[in-house]
Amino acid sequence: MMKMPEMPNLDLQAIVDELRSSARRTKQLWLNDDSLAFVARGREYRSEFHVNPSYEIQYSLIGDLHLHYRTPEGKEEVAVVPEGSCLYQPAMVPHSPRFGPDSFQLVIERSRKPGEVDQFNWYCPACDELLHTVTHTVDDYKVDPVSRAYEQMNASEEIRTCKSCGNVMPVIEMNQPKISGS
Ligand SMILES: [Fe+2]
């Protein structure tokens, strides 16, 4: 007999409350061969653009999302996703989800295929030239790949120095979210 596959049925408010009472930014809801999902709370410092081989469904659970993205011409645009709304983001669109630490997003993606890598791109704050790309194999959201990318960026002044205009992007302060009830 075939084993019954896992069928997660989740109380999103309870997950939001769990994140609020921890210092963590993300909680993975499921990860299987087809699909992965997580709830994220916002990061004040978010500045990079994520390039995902998968689509992303961005659902604003609490608060509004300002999804900054770059067009194929390299122009930065903003899509606003108010609380209760959702956006379908096609694969490979460089995007930077900006929302506050008291706002929460549900994100649903396709699991990566073997060999697929995600990119986290930083652009020079002075001249907008591509500063650096951190690549990461996303096979588990529990490792918080976004935080790992920021750590890598902060670790080297050389990679924060623009090869085009010489501007040095300062270290990005990764503050911890406020923990409720403490
Ligand atoms: Fe993303």
GROMACS .gro file of C-alpha atoms and ligand atoms in nm:
model
  183
    1MET     CA    1   0.000   0.000   0.000
    2MET     CA    2   0.121   0.353  -0.080
    3LYS     CA    3   0.216   0.559   0.222
    4MET     CA    4  -0.014   0.855   0.280
    5PRO     CA    5   0.187   1.168   0.191
    6GLU     CA    6   0.215   1.449   0.442
    7MET     CA    7  -0.077   1.692   0.422
    8PRO     CA    8   0.005   2.001   0.631
    9ASN     CA    9  -0.299   2.197   0.747
   10LEU     CA   10  -0.173   2.502   0.928
   11ASP     CA   11  -0.304   2.777   1.151
   12LEU     CA   12  -0.133   3.083   1.005
   13GLN     CA   13  -0.224   3.310   1.297
   14ALA     CA   14  -0.051   3.066   1.533
   15ILE     CA   15   0.259   3.075   1.311
   16VAL     CA   16   0.257   3.456   1.309
   17ASP     CA   17   0.230   3.450   1.690
   18GLU     CA   18   0.516   3.201   1.709
   19LEU     CA   19   0.739   3.426   1.495
   20ARG     CA   20   0.641   3.733   1.699
   21SER     CA   21   0.758   3.562   2.017
   22SER     CA   22   1.091   3.452   1.866
   23ALA     CA   23   1.389   3.632   1.713
   24ARG     CA   24   1.346   3.436   1.390
   25ARG     CA   25   1.242   3.593   1.062
   26THR     CA   26   1.103   3.288   0.881
   27LYS     CA   27   0.916   2.968   0.951
   28GLN     CA   28   0.906   2.694   0.690
   29LEU     CA   29   0.558   2.544   0.652
   30TRP     CA   30   0.636   2.259   0.418
   31LEU     CA   31   0.900   2.137   0.179
   32ASN     CA   32   0.838   1.846  -0.056
   33ASP     CA   33   0.941   1.748  -0.409
   34ASP     CA   34   0.697   1.996  -0.568
   35SER     CA   35   0.643   2.284  -0.333
   36LEU     CA   36   0.782   2.487  -0.048
   37ALA     CA   37   0.615   2.750   0.167
   38PHE     CA   38   0.713   2.975   0.451
   39VAL     CA   39   0.589   3.269   0.655
   40ALA     CA   40   0.830   3.563   0.680
   41ARG     CA   41   0.831   3.876   0.888
   42GLY     CA   42   0.981   4.187   0.733
   43ARG     CA   43   1.341   4.299   0.751
   44GLU     CA   44   1.402   4.673   0.784
   45TYR     CA   45   1.740   4.636   0.617
   46ARG     CA   46   1.641   4.447   0.303
   47SER     CA   47   1.832   4.589   0.007
   48GLU     CA   48   1.927   4.302  -0.223
   49PHE     CA   49   1.739   4.165  -0.522
   50HIS     CA   50   1.657   3.795  -0.519
   51VAL     CA   51   1.652   3.605  -0.849
   52ASN     CA   52   1.452   3.287  -0.805
   53PRO     CA   53   1.441   3.001  -1.061
   54SER     CA   54   1.088   2.942  -0.929
   55TYR     CA   55   0.781   3.162  -0.936
   56GLU     CA   56   0.678   3.308  -0.599
   57ILE     CA   57   0.326   3.365  -0.471
   58GLN     CA   58   0.343   3.657  -0.230
   59TYR     CA   59   0.043   3.686  -0.002
   60SER     CA   60   0.024   3.974   0.246
   61LEU     CA   61  -0.108   3.818   0.567
   62ILE     CA   62  -0.049   4.120   0.791
   63GLY     CA   63   0.062   4.461   0.666
   64ASP     CA   64   0.146   4.578   0.314
   65LEU     CA   65   0.429   4.454   0.094
   66HIS     CA   66   0.626   4.688  -0.131
   67LEU     CA   67   0.782   4.454  -0.381
   68HIS     CA   68   1.070   4.638  -0.548
   69TYR     CA   69   1.169   4.472  -0.874
   70ARG     CA   70   1.392   4.539  -1.172
   71THR     CA   71   1.267   4.539  -1.529
   72PRO     CA   72   1.470   4.373  -1.808
   73GLU     CA   73   1.598   4.727  -1.885
   74GLY     CA   74   1.731   4.751  -1.528
   75LYS     CA   75   1.475   5.005  -1.408
   76GLU     CA   76   1.355   4.971  -1.048
   77GLU     CA   77   0.977   4.958  -1.004
   78VAL     CA   78   0.753   4.893  -0.702
   79ALA     CA   79   0.444   4.672  -0.684
   80VAL     CA   80   0.230   4.735  -0.376
   81VAL     CA   81   0.052   4.431  -0.230
   82PRO     CA   82  -0.187   4.548   0.045
   83GLU     CA   83  -0.280   4.323   0.337
   84GLY     CA   84  -0.519   4.054   0.215
   85SER     CA   85  -0.392   4.071  -0.144
   86CYS     CA   86  -0.158   3.841  -0.330
   87LEU     CA   87   0.085   3.875  -0.617
   88TYR     CA   88   0.215   3.612  -0.857
   89GLN     CA   89   0.577   3.680  -0.933
   90PRO     CA   90   0.714   3.497  -1.236
   91ALA     CA   91   1.048   3.317  -1.212
   92MET     CA   92   1.374   3.509  -1.263
   93VAL     CA   93   1.236   3.857  -1.186
   94PRO     CA   94   1.493   4.032  -0.961
   95HIS     CA   95   1.285   4.135  -0.661
   96SER     CA   96   1.335   4.285  -0.317
   97PRO     CA   97   1.041   4.234  -0.079
   98ARG     CA   98   1.023   4.536   0.152
   99PHE     CA   99   0.788   4.512   0.450
  100GLY     CA  100   0.812   4.604   0.814
  101PRO     CA  101   0.910   4.376   1.103
  102ASP     CA  102   0.546   4.375   1.218
  103SER     CA  103   0.424   4.266   0.876
  104PHE     CA  104   0.399   3.904   0.766
  105GLN     CA  105   0.402   3.739   0.425
  106LEU     CA  106   0.307   3.390   0.317
  107VAL     CA  107   0.535   3.283   0.030
  108ILE     CA  108   0.477   2.974  -0.184
  109GLU     CA  109   0.735   2.858  -0.437
  110ARG     CA  110   0.826   2.558  -0.647
  111SER     CA  111   1.095   2.335  -0.499
  112ARG     CA  112   1.422   2.381  -0.682
  113LYS     CA  113   1.531   2.122  -0.933
  114PRO     CA  114   1.876   1.966  -0.890
  115GLY     CA  115   2.142   2.213  -1.002
  116GLU     CA  116   1.920   2.523  -0.976
  117VAL     CA  117   2.070   2.812  -0.781
  118ASP     CA  118   1.918   3.128  -0.638
  119GLN     CA  119   2.095   3.462  -0.671
  120PHE     CA  120   2.102   3.753  -0.430
  121ASN     CA  121   2.219   4.066  -0.616
  122TRP     CA  122   2.332   4.393  -0.467
  123TYR     CA  123   2.351   4.709  -0.676
  124CYS     CA  124   2.578   5.001  -0.596
  125PRO     CA  125   2.383   5.259  -0.393
  126ALA     CA  126   2.581   5.536  -0.568
  127CYS     CA  127   2.579   5.437  -0.937
  128ASP     CA  128   2.343   5.134  -0.957
  129GLU     CA  129   2.608   4.907  -1.112
  130LEU     CA  130   2.583   4.539  -1.009
  131LEU     CA  131   2.800   4.521  -0.698
  132HIS     CA  132   2.796   4.153  -0.610
  133THR     CA  133   2.598   3.831  -0.648
  134VAL     CA  134   2.571   3.574  -0.372
  135THR     CA  135   2.455   3.236  -0.503
  136HIS     CA  136   2.281   2.985  -0.284
  137THR     CA  137   2.124   2.644  -0.335
  138VAL     CA  138   1.784   2.672  -0.168
  139ASP     CA  139   1.699   2.327  -0.046
  140ASP     CA  140   1.572   2.413   0.300
  141TYR     CA  141   1.424   2.743   0.418
  142LYS     CA  142   1.505   2.651   0.778
  143VAL     CA  143   1.864   2.766   0.713
  144ASP     CA  144   1.733   3.120   0.636
  145PRO     CA  145   1.919   3.171   0.305
  146VAL     CA  146   1.854   3.547   0.306
  147SER     CA  147   2.042   3.598   0.634
  148ARG     CA  148   2.328   3.378   0.506
  149ALA     CA  149   2.356   3.599   0.193
  150TYR     CA  150   2.377   3.917   0.406
  151GLU     CA  151   2.647   3.763   0.626
  152GLN     CA  152   2.853   3.687   0.317
  153MET     CA  153   2.808   4.040   0.184
  154ASN     CA  154   2.904   4.197   0.518
  155ALA     CA  155   3.213   3.980   0.555
  156SER     CA  156   3.412   4.147   0.278
  157GLU     CA  157   3.471   4.517   0.213
  158GLU     CA  158   3.616   4.418  -0.123
  159ILE     CA  159   3.286   4.281  -0.250
  160ARG     CA  160   3.104   4.588  -0.112
  161THR     CA  161   3.332   4.813  -0.317
  162CYS     CA  162   3.191   4.915  -0.656
  163LYS     CA  163   3.425   4.819  -0.940
  164SER     CA  164   3.270   5.097  -1.148
  165CYS     CA  165   3.264   5.407  -0.923
  166GLY     CA  166   3.466   5.299  -0.616
  167ASN     CA  167   3.185   5.366  -0.368
  168VAL     CA  168   3.199   5.139  -0.062
  169MET     CA  169   2.861   5.017   0.055
  170PRO     CA  170   2.859   5.017   0.437
  171VAL     CA  171   2.806   4.698   0.641
  172ILE     CA  172   2.433   4.622   0.652
  173GLU     CA  173   2.317   4.614   1.010
  174MET     CA  174   2.112   4.296   1.057
  175ASN     CA  175   1.918   4.389   1.364
  176GLN     CA  176   1.706   4.129   1.540
  177PRO     CA  177   1.329   4.170   1.534
  178LYS     CA  178   1.154   4.282   1.852
  179ILE     CA  179   1.025   3.988   2.054
  180SER     CA  180   0.669   4.035   2.175
  181GLY     CA  181   0.582   3.963   2.534
  182SER     CA  182   0.933   4.033   2.667
  183FE      FE  183   1.232   3.580  -0.332
   0.00000   0.00000   0.00000
